């Protein structure tokens, strides 16, 4: 990642930011996040960064700045989309802003949204 952290950690940070977009991380979102942290087997330092991210506001521009390629952009958007059920205007607005900051082509985003629902 652009800030020196692993791309896995960037994905988790993206998931956290998406979950926080509506102002709260609900139980389902928290469960998904912790399952992903466990699956990745993050070390203590990376786990500390995850908890740090949970305490910060969701900023699509910051998250988007951490990707290094169009492939990573697509992966980050998908992870963020899978982290939430975008049932609030705030969550949908966050995903719109993230997609714009990641410069995702409309058809790529549509494909990722379909994949998230599968």
CSV table of C-alpha atoms in Angstrom, one decimal:
chain,number,residue,atom,x,y,z
A,1,UNK,CA,0.0,0.0,0.0
A,2,UNK,CA,1.0,3.6,-0.5
A,3,UNK,CA,1.5,4.1,3.3
A,4,UNK,CA,3.7,1.0,3.7
A,5,UNK,CA,1.0,-1.2,5.3
A,6,UNK,CA,0.0,-4.5,3.7
A,7,UNK,CA,-2.8,-4.5,1.2
A,8,UNK,CA,-4.8,-6.9,3.4
A,9,UNK,CA,-4.7,-4.2,6.1
A,10,UNK,CA,-5.9,-1.6,3.5
A,11,UNK,CA,-8.9,-3.9,2.7
A,12,UNK,CA,-9.8,-4.1,6.4
A,13,UNK,CA,-9.5,-0.4,6.7
A,14,UNK,CA,-11.8,0.0,3.7
A,15,UNK,CA,-14.3,-2.4,5.4
A,16,UNK,CA,-14.2,-0.4,8.6
A,17,UNK,CA,-14.7,2.9,6.8
A,18,UNK,CA,-17.7,1.6,4.9
A,19,UNK,CA,-19.2,0.2,8.1
A,20,UNK,CA,-18.8,3.5,9.8
A,21,UNK,CA,-20.3,5.5,6.9
A,22,UNK,CA,-23.8,5.6,8.5
A,23,UNK,CA,-22.3,6.7,11.9
A,24,UNK,CA,-22.3,3.3,13.6
A,25,UNK,CA,-20.8,-0.1,13.2
A,26,UNK,CA,-23.7,-2.5,13.8
A,27,UNK,CA,-23.3,-6.0,15.2
A,28,UNK,CA,-23.4,-7.7,11.8
A,29,UNK,CA,-20.7,-5.3,10.4
A,30,UNK,CA,-18.6,-5.9,13.5
A,31,UNK,CA,-18.9,-9.6,13.1
A,32,UNK,CA,-17.8,-9.4,9.4
A,33,UNK,CA,-14.8,-7.2,10.4
A,34,UNK,CA,-13.6,-9.5,13.2
A,35,UNK,CA,-14.0,-12.6,11.0
A,36,UNK,CA,-11.8,-10.9,8.3
A,37,UNK,CA,-9.2,-9.9,10.9
A,38,UNK,CA,-9.1,-13.5,12.2
A,39,UNK,CA,-9.0,-14.9,8.6
A,40,UNK,CA,-6.0,-12.7,7.8
A,41,UNK,CA,-4.2,-13.7,10.9
A,42,UNK,CA,-3.0,-10.1,11.5
A,43,UNK,CA,-0.2,-9.5,14.0
A,44,UNK,CA,-0.5,-7.4,17.1
A,45,UNK,CA,0.7,-4.2,15.3
A,46,UNK,CA,-1.8,-4.6,12.5
A,47,UNK,CA,-4.6,-5.4,14.9
A,48,UNK,CA,-3.7,-2.1,16.7
A,49,UNK,CA,-4.0,-0.3,13.4
A,50,UNK,CA,-7.5,-1.9,12.9
A,51,UNK,CA,-8.7,-0.7,16.3
A,52,UNK,CA,-7.2,2.7,15.5
A,53,UNK,CA,-9.2,2.8,12.2
A,54,UNK,CA,-12.3,2.0,14.2
A,55,UNK,CA,-11.8,5.2,16.2
A,56,UNK,CA,-11.4,7.4,13.1
A,57,UNK,CA,-14.0,8.9,10.9
A,58,UNK,CA,-14.7,7.3,7.5
A,59,UNK,CA,-12.9,9.1,4.8
A,60,UNK,CA,-13.2,7.7,1.3
A,61,UNK,CA,-10.3,9.9,0.0
A,62,UNK,CA,-7.9,8.6,2.6
A,63,UNK,CA,-8.9,5.0,1.9
A,64,UNK,CA,-8.7,5.4,-1.9
A,65,UNK,CA,-5.3,7.0,-1.6
A,66,UNK,CA,-3.9,3.7,-0.3
A,67,UNK,CA,-4.4,1.6,-3.5
A,68,UNK,CA,-1.6,1.2,-6.0
A,69,UNK,CA,-3.4,-0.3,-9.1
A,70,UNK,CA,-6.8,-0.6,-10.8
A,71,UNK,CA,-6.9,-4.2,-9.5
A,72,UNK,CA,-6.4,-3.1,-5.9
A,73,UNK,CA,-9.1,-0.4,-6.4
A,74,UNK,CA,-11.6,-3.0,-7.5
A,75,UNK,CA,-10.7,-5.3,-4.7
A,76,UNK,CA,-10.9,-2.5,-2.1
A,77,UNK,CA,-14.4,-1.4,-3.4
A,78,UNK,CA,-15.6,-5.0,-3.3
A,79,UNK,CA,-14.4,-5.6,0.2
A,80,UNK,CA,-16.0,-2.3,1.3
A,81,UNK,CA,-19.3,-3.3,-0.4
A,82,UNK,CA,-19.2,-6.7,1.2
A,83,UNK,CA,-18.7,-5.2,4.7
A,84,UNK,CA,-22.1,-3.6,4.7
A,85,UNK,CA,-25.7,-3.9,3.6
A,86,UNK,CA,-26.0,-0.4,2.0
A,87,UNK,CA,-29.4,0.2,3.4
A,88,UNK,CA,-28.9,3.8,4.4
A,89,UNK,CA,-28.4,6.9,2.3
A,90,UNK,CA,-25.1,7.6,4.1
A,91,UNK,CA,-23.7,4.1,3.2
A,92,UNK,CA,-24.7,4.5,-0.4
A,93,UNK,CA,-23.2,7.9,-0.5
A,94,UNK,CA,-20.0,6.5,1.0
A,95,UNK,CA,-19.8,3.8,-1.7
A,96,UNK,CA,-20.5,6.4,-4.4
A,97,UNK,CA,-17.7,8.6,-3.1
A,98,UNK,CA,-15.3,5.7,-2.7
A,99,UNK,CA,-16.0,4.5,-6.3
A,100,UNK,CA,-15.4,8.0,-7.6
A,101,UNK,CA,-12.1,8.4,-5.6
A,102,UNK,CA,-11.0,5.0,-6.9
A,103,UNK,CA,-11.8,6.1,-10.4
A,104,UNK,CA,-13.8,2.9,-11.0
A,105,UNK,CA,-15.4,2.7,-14.4
A,106,UNK,CA,-19.2,2.5,-14.1
A,107,UNK,CA,-19.4,-1.0,-15.7
A,108,UNK,CA,-16.6,-2.3,-13.3
A,109,UNK,CA,-18.6,-0.9,-10.3
A,110,UNK,CA,-21.8,-2.5,-11.6
A,111,UNK,CA,-20.1,-5.8,-11.9
A,112,UNK,CA,-18.6,-5.6,-8.4
A,113,UNK,CA,-22.0,-4.7,-7.0
A,114,UNK,CA,-23.5,-7.7,-8.7
A,115,UNK,CA,-20.7,-9.9,-7.3
A,116,UNK,CA,-21.4,-8.6,-3.8
A,117,UNK,CA,-25.0,-9.8,-4.0
A,118,UNK,CA,-24.1,-13.3,-5.3
